[in-house]
Amino acid sequence: MYTETPTTGTTAPVRASERAYRQLRGEILDGLLAPGTGLLEVEQAARIGVSRTPLRAAIARLIADGLVAGRTGRGFMVTEMSVDRIGELYEVRRALEEHAARIAAERRDPAVFEALRTQFLAAPELLRHGKAGLRRYYELIDEFDLALDVAVANPFLVGALAGVRTHLARIRRLARDNPDRLRSAAAEHLLIVDAVLAGDSSLAAHATHVHLHQSLTSVLATLRGSSAVPADPSPPPR
Amino acid sequence: MYTETPTTGTTAPVRASERAYRQLRGEILDGLLAPGTGLLEVEQAARIGVSRTPLRAAIARLIADGLVAGRTGRGFMVTEMSVDRIGELYEVRRALEEHAARIAAERRDPAVFEALRTQFLAAPELLRHGKAGLRRYYELIDEFDLALDVAVANPFLVGALAGVRTHLARIRRLARDNPDRLRSAAAEHLLIVDAVLAGDSSLAAHATHVHLHQSLTSVLATLRGSSAVPADPSPPPR
DNA sequence: CATGTGATTTGTGTATACAGAAACCCCAAC
DNA sequence: GTTGGGGTTTCTGTATACACAAATCACATG
């Protein structure tokens, strides 16, 4: 089924299953598809504009991601995200990121982390520039994560971290960070970068621990205020 | 309404996709489908006796498991397992299992680990009883893993550990443990159990570190002897 | 003899039709 | 009013047919 007009060459052959996956994943991460939402194959296939076959492939990937759970009887369900679940996620995140920081300190490319250091030094200034500055800040975090991935150079570890970050994106959406917290976070990141740069693996790991502790504390405090997330709603995923 | 079920009860409605998944996964873990083997949908579907649709669902799950890699043009491929890859796997394993041991020491049910302790004490004796004893020993390891999973009570962490253990099963098959190593391993496990039992989370983590170090050393030594695994054959998975 | 180009083959990606099973609903019986 | 049962509906699971893309091979040409 080709609805594409034969324009100038670059007709990227995006598979229907890929489109469905990206759209559903995006909608789940953005909260458009609320946790607990029951979804039906036919209905979603029609909505997205693909047939059931590629849609099922997309669902399979989302289940592997832990974003949706197969429902025993009817359809499938967007997984819930409770306070308990957030705590558990951070537990795994600590294990993986502390280890990653430790390894990165041993294997890092100094030039990359020098560049990051400069940028994190400028971050507080960045946060005074409204929405654009905020977006730039989040890009910086992404660069930091990427630099860590490259430094650890371990596909298994990087893959596990990617899984954690997926769920983290959902949480970040719920707990809109306030500027004060972001300024502190930048300082914490700076310390991690410095430790990695100095090759101090122990400090890198412990600084990561501190950062994640502060992050979790902040998230939980925000959620306690808004109560946008149930305390303990559902059985665990998978 | 009763559809004619002449046999006694257990007519489990096993989905075709589930059968295909289990068979392929089993064959990969057992090494019947060697790493690097190129597989074709039609050919595998015919072999297993299902149509392409459920087979593709099975493949999707195997890709998520990291056991097969997406196609490079034609078909899909059983992922390779090099010495480098084994080292990387153990790196993640250390991160997760050390953390799990630490947590387990804080949340464990003493009765469960008391029972494990008794069994690990008897393990050396077990290993003198040939093949049956060996199987029992591996069952004991499984029980230990399960006890840890229950103790940590964290779906994310347990899920990540399950992923690691999947790949570990492939390695274990390559590096047939020798009795001496197993006896040492039993002693190392005993120390971990003792630490968990005592609620000594630091010792539990460090004893796990020691155990994994010895395990990796032994695996690498075995492989260096047999050279059943390439040194650095392929691009990383995913 | 090497190399480029076109036809053929082969395999995946997608749509759709069909069958079985589970949930829903209505109605009757207690 | 509640509960149990049977019919209906609806959705998933599977098979299959078709379309497009890529790799292979043959053949011609330099």
XYZ file of C-alpha atoms (C1' of nucleotides) in Angstrom:
536
model
C 0.000 0.000 0.000
C 1.889 3.032 -1.205
C 0.300 6.384 -0.613
C 3.623 8.097 -1.072
C 3.985 10.263 -4.097
C 7.215 9.587 -5.978
C 8.892 12.788 -4.887
C 12.591 13.472 -5.180
C 14.200 10.202 -4.329
C 14.298 10.036 -0.536
C 11.180 8.030 0.194
C 12.241 6.553 3.491
C 10.677 3.084 3.645
C 9.251 3.423 7.128
C 7.616 0.160 8.040
C 4.057 0.349 9.256
C 4.994 -1.621 12.359
C 7.686 0.948 13.108
C 5.251 3.840 12.751
C 2.764 2.136 15.011
C 5.452 1.410 17.579
C 6.762 4.969 17.606
C 3.324 6.511 17.818
C 2.079 4.267 20.614
C 5.330 4.540 22.538
C 5.296 8.298 22.210
C 1.704 8.538 23.335
C 2.372 6.351 26.342
C 5.472 8.289 27.366
C 3.631 11.579 26.929
C 0.737 10.339 28.982
C -1.783 10.685 26.167
C -2.490 7.040 26.693
C -2.958 7.051 30.438
C -1.668 4.177 32.565
C -4.310 1.534 32.954
C -5.927 2.357 29.655
C -7.326 -0.722 28.015
C -6.506 -0.966 24.342
C -7.937 -3.123 21.583
C -6.088 -4.298 18.521
C -8.743 -3.462 15.973
C -9.482 -0.088 17.470
C -5.831 0.962 17.655
C -5.048 -0.413 14.216
C -7.865 1.661 12.775
C -6.818 4.766 14.690
C -3.176 4.604 13.625
C -4.032 3.574 10.130
C -2.296 0.225 9.850
C -3.642 -3.271 9.752
C -3.620 -5.608 12.714
C -0.474 -7.472 11.705
C 2.048 -4.635 12.058
C 0.133 -3.334 15.064
C 0.677 -6.617 16.856
C 4.384 -6.402 16.122
C 4.380 -2.945 17.701
C 2.532 -4.238 20.755
C 5.031 -7.051 21.116
C 7.847 -4.526 21.299
C 5.959 -2.386 23.793
C 5.404 -5.429 25.984
C 9.131 -6.161 25.816
C 9.743 -2.543 26.843
C 7.423 -3.025 29.797
C 5.189 -0.201 28.634
C 2.133 -2.339 28.062
C 1.067 -5.596 29.622
C -0.826 -8.362 27.937
C -4.258 -8.581 29.465
C -5.484 -12.067 30.206
C -8.819 -11.836 28.524
C -9.405 -8.762 26.488
C -6.927 -6.509 24.755
C -3.831 -5.092 26.339
C -3.187 -2.427 28.934
C -0.821 0.491 29.422
C 1.221 -0.388 32.503
C 0.648 1.566 35.687
C 3.279 3.709 37.371
C 2.851 3.840 41.113
C 5.037 5.366 43.807
C 6.218 1.869 44.698
C 7.118 1.227 41.091
C 9.113 4.450 40.943
C 11.103 3.406 43.988
C 11.827 0.048 42.409
C 12.874 1.669 39.166
C 15.317 3.915 40.980
C 16.723 0.885 42.758
C 17.690 -0.661 39.433
C 18.774 2.685 38.110
C 21.171 3.074 41.005
C 22.678 -0.345 40.429
C 23.226 0.301 36.732
C 24.232 3.954 36.752
C 26.621 3.672 39.665
C 28.326 0.826 37.902
C 28.301 2.712 34.621
C 29.838 5.779 36.273
C 32.519 3.616 37.852
C 33.418 2.068 34.513
C 33.210 5.356 32.660
C 35.769 6.851 35.024
C 38.175 4.133 33.939
C 37.541 4.222 30.200
C 36.389 7.716 29.389
C 37.668 9.964 26.653
C 38.796 13.085 28.568
C 37.956 15.441 25.715
C 34.279 14.450 25.742
C 33.893 14.981 29.470
C 35.874 18.212 29.365
C 33.257 19.512 26.944
C 30.460 18.322 29.213
C 32.111 19.978 32.182
C 32.128 23.316 30.417
C 28.483 22.977 29.563
C 27.393 21.948 33.037
C 29.265 24.931 34.426
C 27.092 27.104 32.220
C 23.890 25.264 33.072
C 22.689 27.603 35.871
C 22.889 30.466 33.407
C 21.008 28.353 30.885
C 18.147 27.826 33.309
C 17.476 31.546 33.419
C 16.495 31.553 29.760
C 12.993 30.163 29.947
C 11.626 27.413 27.820
C 14.372 27.344 25.216
C 17.017 27.182 27.935
C 15.108 24.357 29.580
C 15.033 22.377 26.388
C 18.737 22.941 25.953
C 19.272 21.738 29.518
C 17.469 18.490 28.825
C 19.519 18.041 25.679
C 22.595 18.418 27.829
C 21.373 15.629 30.106
C 20.897 13.470 27.044
C 24.437 14.242 25.927
C 25.670 13.277 29.358
C 23.823 9.957 29.182
C 25.174 9.328 25.715
C 28.735 10.115 26.777
C 28.367 7.597 29.590
C 27.067 4.981 27.159
C 29.984 5.516 24.825
C 32.471 5.406 27.692
C 31.206 2.149 29.185
C 31.208 0.563 25.716
C 29.098 -2.345 26.888
C 26.035 -3.231 24.797
C 24.383 -5.173 27.609
C 24.806 -2.368 30.117
C 23.764 0.283 27.635
C 20.705 -1.751 26.721
C 19.685 -2.171 30.346
C 20.153 1.554 30.932
C 18.021 2.325 27.887
C 15.209 0.278 29.367
C 15.418 2.149 32.647
C 15.465 5.508 30.878
C 12.336 4.623 28.963
C 10.359 4.325 32.170
C 12.142 7.332 33.569
C 10.743 9.438 30.754
C 7.241 8.654 31.989
C 8.130 9.742 35.498
C 9.839 12.910 34.365
C 6.611 13.884 32.652
C 4.644 13.417 35.860
C 7.050 15.296 38.068
C 7.796 18.505 36.235
C 11.084 19.582 37.701
C 11.249 22.982 39.301
C 14.163 25.333 38.540
C 15.731 24.985 41.978
C 15.916 21.242 41.659
C 17.391 21.516 38.161
C 20.096 23.871 39.403
C 21.023 21.385 42.113
C 20.920 18.546 39.617
C 23.327 20.415 37.372
C 25.747 20.768 40.265
C 25.436 17.058 41.010
C 26.079 16.219 37.382
C 29.101 18.473 37.403
C 30.553 16.551 40.311
C 30.036 13.254 38.480
C 31.678 14.663 35.365
C 34.617 15.907 37.418
C 35.031 12.513 39.040
C 34.894 10.726 35.687
C 37.368 13.211 34.287
C 39.727 12.637 37.211
C 39.426 8.884 36.725
C 38.122 8.637 40.290
C 35.753 5.685 39.864
C 34.750 5.503 43.493
C 33.790 9.155 43.622
C 31.962 8.836 40.311
C 29.875 5.993 41.708
C 29.149 7.693 45.018
C 28.348 11.018 43.373
C 25.905 9.145 41.147
C 24.373 7.579 44.232
C 23.933 11.005 45.784
C 22.445 12.428 42.609
C 19.930 9.624 42.233
C 18.976 9.883 45.875
C 18.277 13.590 45.498
C 16.435 13.008 42.250
C 14.185 10.365 43.748
C 13.517 12.476 46.815
C 12.524 15.392 44.628
C 10.288 13.278 42.417
C 8.498 11.752 45.389
C 8.036 15.142 47.017
C 6.539 16.554 43.829
C 4.213 13.605 43.444
C 3.125 13.728 47.065
C 2.050 17.294 46.399
C 0.155 16.661 43.184
C -0.892 13.069 43.878
C -0.942 12.483 40.146
C 0.119 8.926 40.740
C -1.568 6.231 42.800
C 0.200 4.930 45.865
C -0.068 1.250 45.099
C -2.567 0.476 42.423
C -1.717 -2.647 40.543
C 0.147 -5.922 40.313
C 3.708 -5.680 38.998
C 4.310 -5.740 35.241
C 5.173 -8.855 33.241
C -20.196 -26.821 26.598
C -17.590 -29.553 26.718
C -15.467 -29.995 23.643
C -14.479 -33.621 23.534
C -11.420 -33.966 25.740
C -10.853 -37.684 25.969
C -7.659 -37.335 27.984
C -7.537 -36.581 31.664
C -7.906 -32.848 31.980
C -4.669 -31.063 31.131
C -5.236 -29.951 27.580
C -3.288 -26.727 27.878
C -4.224 -24.416 24.991
C -0.625 -23.672 24.077
C -0.486 -20.943 21.489
C 1.494 -21.662 18.379
C 3.568 -18.520 18.921
C 4.409 -19.762 22.411
C 5.492 -23.171 21.137
C 7.670 -21.590 18.468
C 9.224 -19.254 21.019
C 10.012 -22.012 23.489
C 11.442 -24.317 20.866
C 13.657 -21.697 19.246
C 14.787 -20.315 22.581
C 15.595 -23.783 23.840
C 17.511 -24.652 20.721
C 19.526 -21.460 20.908
C 20.346 -21.914 24.596
C 21.314 -25.532 24.009
C 23.527 -24.549 21.121
C 21.578 -26.602 18.578
C 21.156 -23.386 16.694
C 24.734 -22.207 16.709
C 25.592 -18.521 17.128
C 25.786 -16.812 13.784
C 23.312 -19.194 12.208
C 21.221 -17.451 9.611
C 17.556 -18.281 9.874
C 14.676 -17.743 7.463
C 11.068 -17.208 8.408
C 9.563 -19.615 5.917
C 12.092 -22.323 6.609
C 11.729 -22.103 10.401
C 7.962 -21.873 10.236
C 7.862 -25.043 8.178
C 10.298 -26.829 10.470
C 8.449 -25.994 13.661
C 5.082 -26.562 12.106
C 3.447 -23.187 12.505
C 2.621 -20.496 10.018
C 4.703 -17.389 9.564
C 2.485 -15.161 11.694
C 3.076 -16.822 15.083
C 6.687 -17.471 14.130
C 7.267 -13.768 13.680
C 5.800 -13.118 17.115
C 8.293 -15.641 18.503
C 11.173 -13.957 16.677
C 10.112 -10.595 18.063
C 10.378 -11.966 21.589
C 13.763 -13.524 20.867
C 15.026 -10.214 19.543
C 13.819 -8.531 22.725
C 15.695 -11.207 24.687
C 18.825 -10.419 22.712
C 19.090 -14.010 21.496
C 18.634 -13.183 17.845
C 19.536 -10.034 15.968
C 17.514 -8.166 13.389
C 18.209 -8.983 9.836
C 21.051 -7.624 7.808
C 19.095 -7.764 4.627
C 18.145 -11.412 4.649
C 16.652 -13.415 7.471
C 17.634 -13.149 11.097
C 20.655 -14.387 12.973
C 21.407 -16.091 16.256
C 23.544 -13.625 18.192
C 27.212 -14.427 18.702
C 28.808 -14.954 22.086
C 32.422 -13.879 22.146
C 34.879 -13.617 24.986
C 34.409 -9.862 24.932
C 30.664 -10.311 25.139
C 31.016 -12.632 28.114
C 33.076 -10.035 29.933
C 30.455 -7.410 29.236
C 27.684 -9.689 30.426
C 29.491 -10.299 33.695
C 29.926 -6.577 34.120
C 26.165 -6.096 34.096
C 25.687 -9.205 36.139
C 27.947 -7.812 38.827
C 26.046 -4.554 38.943
C 22.691 -6.264 39.282
C 23.565 -9.202 41.503
C 25.659 -7.209 43.945
C 22.785 -4.797 44.319
C 20.307 -7.646 44.619
C 22.404 -9.322 47.311
C 22.632 -6.062 49.194
C 18.877 -5.603 49.113
C 18.168 -9.233 49.882
C 20.243 -8.964 53.041
C 17.887 -6.227 54.198
C 14.575 -7.817 53.234
C 15.128 -11.553 53.308
C 12.965 -14.147 54.964
C 15.413 -15.903 57.337
C 13.645 -19.256 57.071
C 14.210 -19.443 53.311
C 17.900 -18.715 53.550
C 18.331 -21.034 56.521
C 17.060 -23.823 54.293
C 19.432 -22.778 51.532
C 22.302 -22.720 53.976
C 21.665 -26.295 54.985
C 21.584 -27.377 51.366
C 24.754 -25.550 50.376
C 26.513 -27.147 53.324
C 25.587 -30.512 51.836
C 26.553 -29.511 48.294
C 30.109 -30.955 48.328
C 28.627 -34.308 49.252
C 26.083 -33.870 46.452
C 28.831 -33.376 43.901
C 30.175 -36.829 44.607
C 27.009 -38.421 43.272
C 27.561 -38.180 39.550
C 25.091 -36.886 37.077
C 22.024 -36.953 39.295
C 23.873 -35.046 42.008
C 25.024 -32.529 39.444
C 21.481 -31.907 38.303
C 20.396 -31.487 41.891
C 23.221 -29.007 42.375
C 22.045 -26.890 39.468
C 18.513 -27.015 40.858
C 19.934 -25.676 44.094
C 21.496 -22.749 42.236
C 18.105 -22.063 40.678
C 16.520 -22.107 44.113
C 19.133 -19.655 45.319
C 18.406 -17.323 42.407
C 14.685 -17.598 43.044
C 15.125 -16.867 46.753
C 17.070 -13.750 45.838
C 14.325 -12.681 43.431
C 11.661 -13.111 46.078
C 13.725 -11.260 48.658
C 14.439 -8.217 46.497
C 10.742 -8.031 45.550
C 11.457 -5.673 42.684
C 9.921 -6.529 39.298
C 12.338 -4.309 37.396
C 15.407 -5.775 39.059
C 14.115 -9.317 38.766
C 13.349 -8.721 35.104
C 16.816 -7.381 34.416
C 18.348 -10.333 36.227
C 16.239 -12.728 34.187
C 17.656 -11.199 31.024
C 21.195 -11.654 32.231
C 20.537 -15.235 33.295
C 19.206 -16.058 29.840
C 22.537 -15.251 28.270
C 24.338 -16.911 31.149
C 22.646 -20.180 30.275
C 24.352 -20.091 26.899
C 27.753 -19.545 28.499
C 27.257 -22.258 31.077
C 26.684 -24.698 28.245
C 29.954 -23.731 26.597
C 32.035 -23.877 29.730
C 31.146 -27.163 31.363
C 32.067 -26.611 34.968
C 34.524 -29.017 36.502
C 33.838 -30.503 39.953
C 36.584 -28.524 41.669
C 35.135 -25.264 40.478
C 31.634 -26.298 41.545
C 32.854 -27.149 45.002
C 34.440 -23.727 45.294
C 31.302 -22.113 43.926
C 29.225 -23.862 46.565
C 31.471 -22.433 49.261
C 31.139 -18.969 47.740
C 27.373 -19.303 47.640
C 27.384 -20.411 51.226
C 29.184 -17.245 52.230
C 26.624 -15.130 50.386
C 23.775 -16.987 52.055
C 25.392 -16.501 55.441
C 25.805 -12.794 54.809
C 22.190 -12.432 53.685
C 21.067 -14.412 56.687
C 23.071 -12.169 59.003
C 21.596 -9.096 57.354
C 25.106 -7.982 56.448
C 24.380 -6.236 53.173
C 27.921 -5.072 52.576
C 29.350 -8.541 52.993
C 26.597 -9.997 50.827
C 27.497 -7.592 48.016
C 31.216 -8.146 48.305
C 30.907 -11.904 48.567
C 28.822 -11.753 45.394
C 31.571 -9.726 43.762
C 34.119 -12.342 44.739
C 31.927 -15.176 43.516
C 31.326 -13.570 40.138
C 34.992 -12.786 39.753
C 35.905 -16.408 40.361
C 33.121 -17.594 38.106
C 34.234 -15.380 35.231
C 37.861 -16.351 35.721
C 36.923 -20.011 35.589
C 34.745 -19.573 32.512
C 37.447 -17.704 30.643
C 40.068 -20.262 31.605
C 37.873 -23.083 30.349
C 37.167 -21.294 27.093
C 40.809 -20.437 26.537
C 41.473 -24.142 26.734
C 38.746 -25.289 24.398
C 38.565 -22.200 22.215
C 34.920 -23.016 21.571
C 34.189 -19.329 21.369
C 35.696 -16.721 19.083
C 37.766 -13.979 20.583
C 36.025 -11.046 18.945
C 33.841 -12.066 16.066
C 30.972 -9.717 15.546
C 29.411 -6.318 16.063
C 27.488 -5.947 19.317
C 23.791 -6.939 19.424
C 20.910 -4.500 18.938
C 38.746 -11.746 -18.311
C 36.457 -8.329 -15.638
C 32.494 -5.589 -15.013
C 28.066 -3.552 -15.350
C 23.181 -4.153 -16.145
C 18.875 -6.367 -16.388
C 15.791 -10.401 -15.289
C 14.683 -13.733 -11.927
C 14.305 -15.518 -7.692
C 13.570 -15.322 -3.017
C 12.084 -13.424 1.297
C 10.073 -10.067 4.088
C 6.109 -6.650 5.140
C 1.320 -6.147 5.078
C -3.573 -7.026 4.561
C -7.367 -9.919 5.208
C -10.274 -13.950 6.029
C -11.561 -17.438 9.195
C -11.915 -20.106 13.538
C -12.006 -20.608 18.422
C -12.475 -18.734 22.919
C -13.691 -15.553 26.338
C -16.697 -11.872 27.997
C -21.266 -9.885 27.953
C -26.060 -9.984 28.338
C -30.457 -11.417 28.891
C -33.685 -14.311 30.960
C -35.432 -17.696 33.869
C -35.542 -20.019 38.259
C -35.055 -20.063 43.119
C -33.070 -9.848 44.630
C -29.688 -12.912 43.434
C -27.729 -16.513 40.874
C -26.984 -19.705 37.211
C -27.142 -20.895 32.356
C -27.301 -20.457 27.467
C -26.987 -17.615 23.442
C -24.720 -13.795 21.273
C -21.122 -10.806 20.448
C -16.568 -9.465 20.106
C -11.858 -10.005 20.113
C -7.724 -12.514 19.669
C -4.847 -16.203 17.348
C -3.658 -18.193 13.093
C -3.333 -19.048 8.217
C -2.775 -17.389 3.727
C -2.476 -14.399 -0.294
C -0.317 -10.552 -2.365
C 3.040 -6.647 -3.073
C 7.428 -4.726 -2.831
C 12.391 -4.908 -2.141
C 16.718 -6.884 -2.332
C 20.005 -10.219 -3.551
C 21.505 -13.392 -7.010
C 22.588 -14.837 -11.458
C 23.129 -14.641 -16.280
C 24.551 -12.413 -20.053
C 26.428 -9.081 -22.786
C 29.908 -5.686 -23.404
C 34.218 -3.319 -22.512
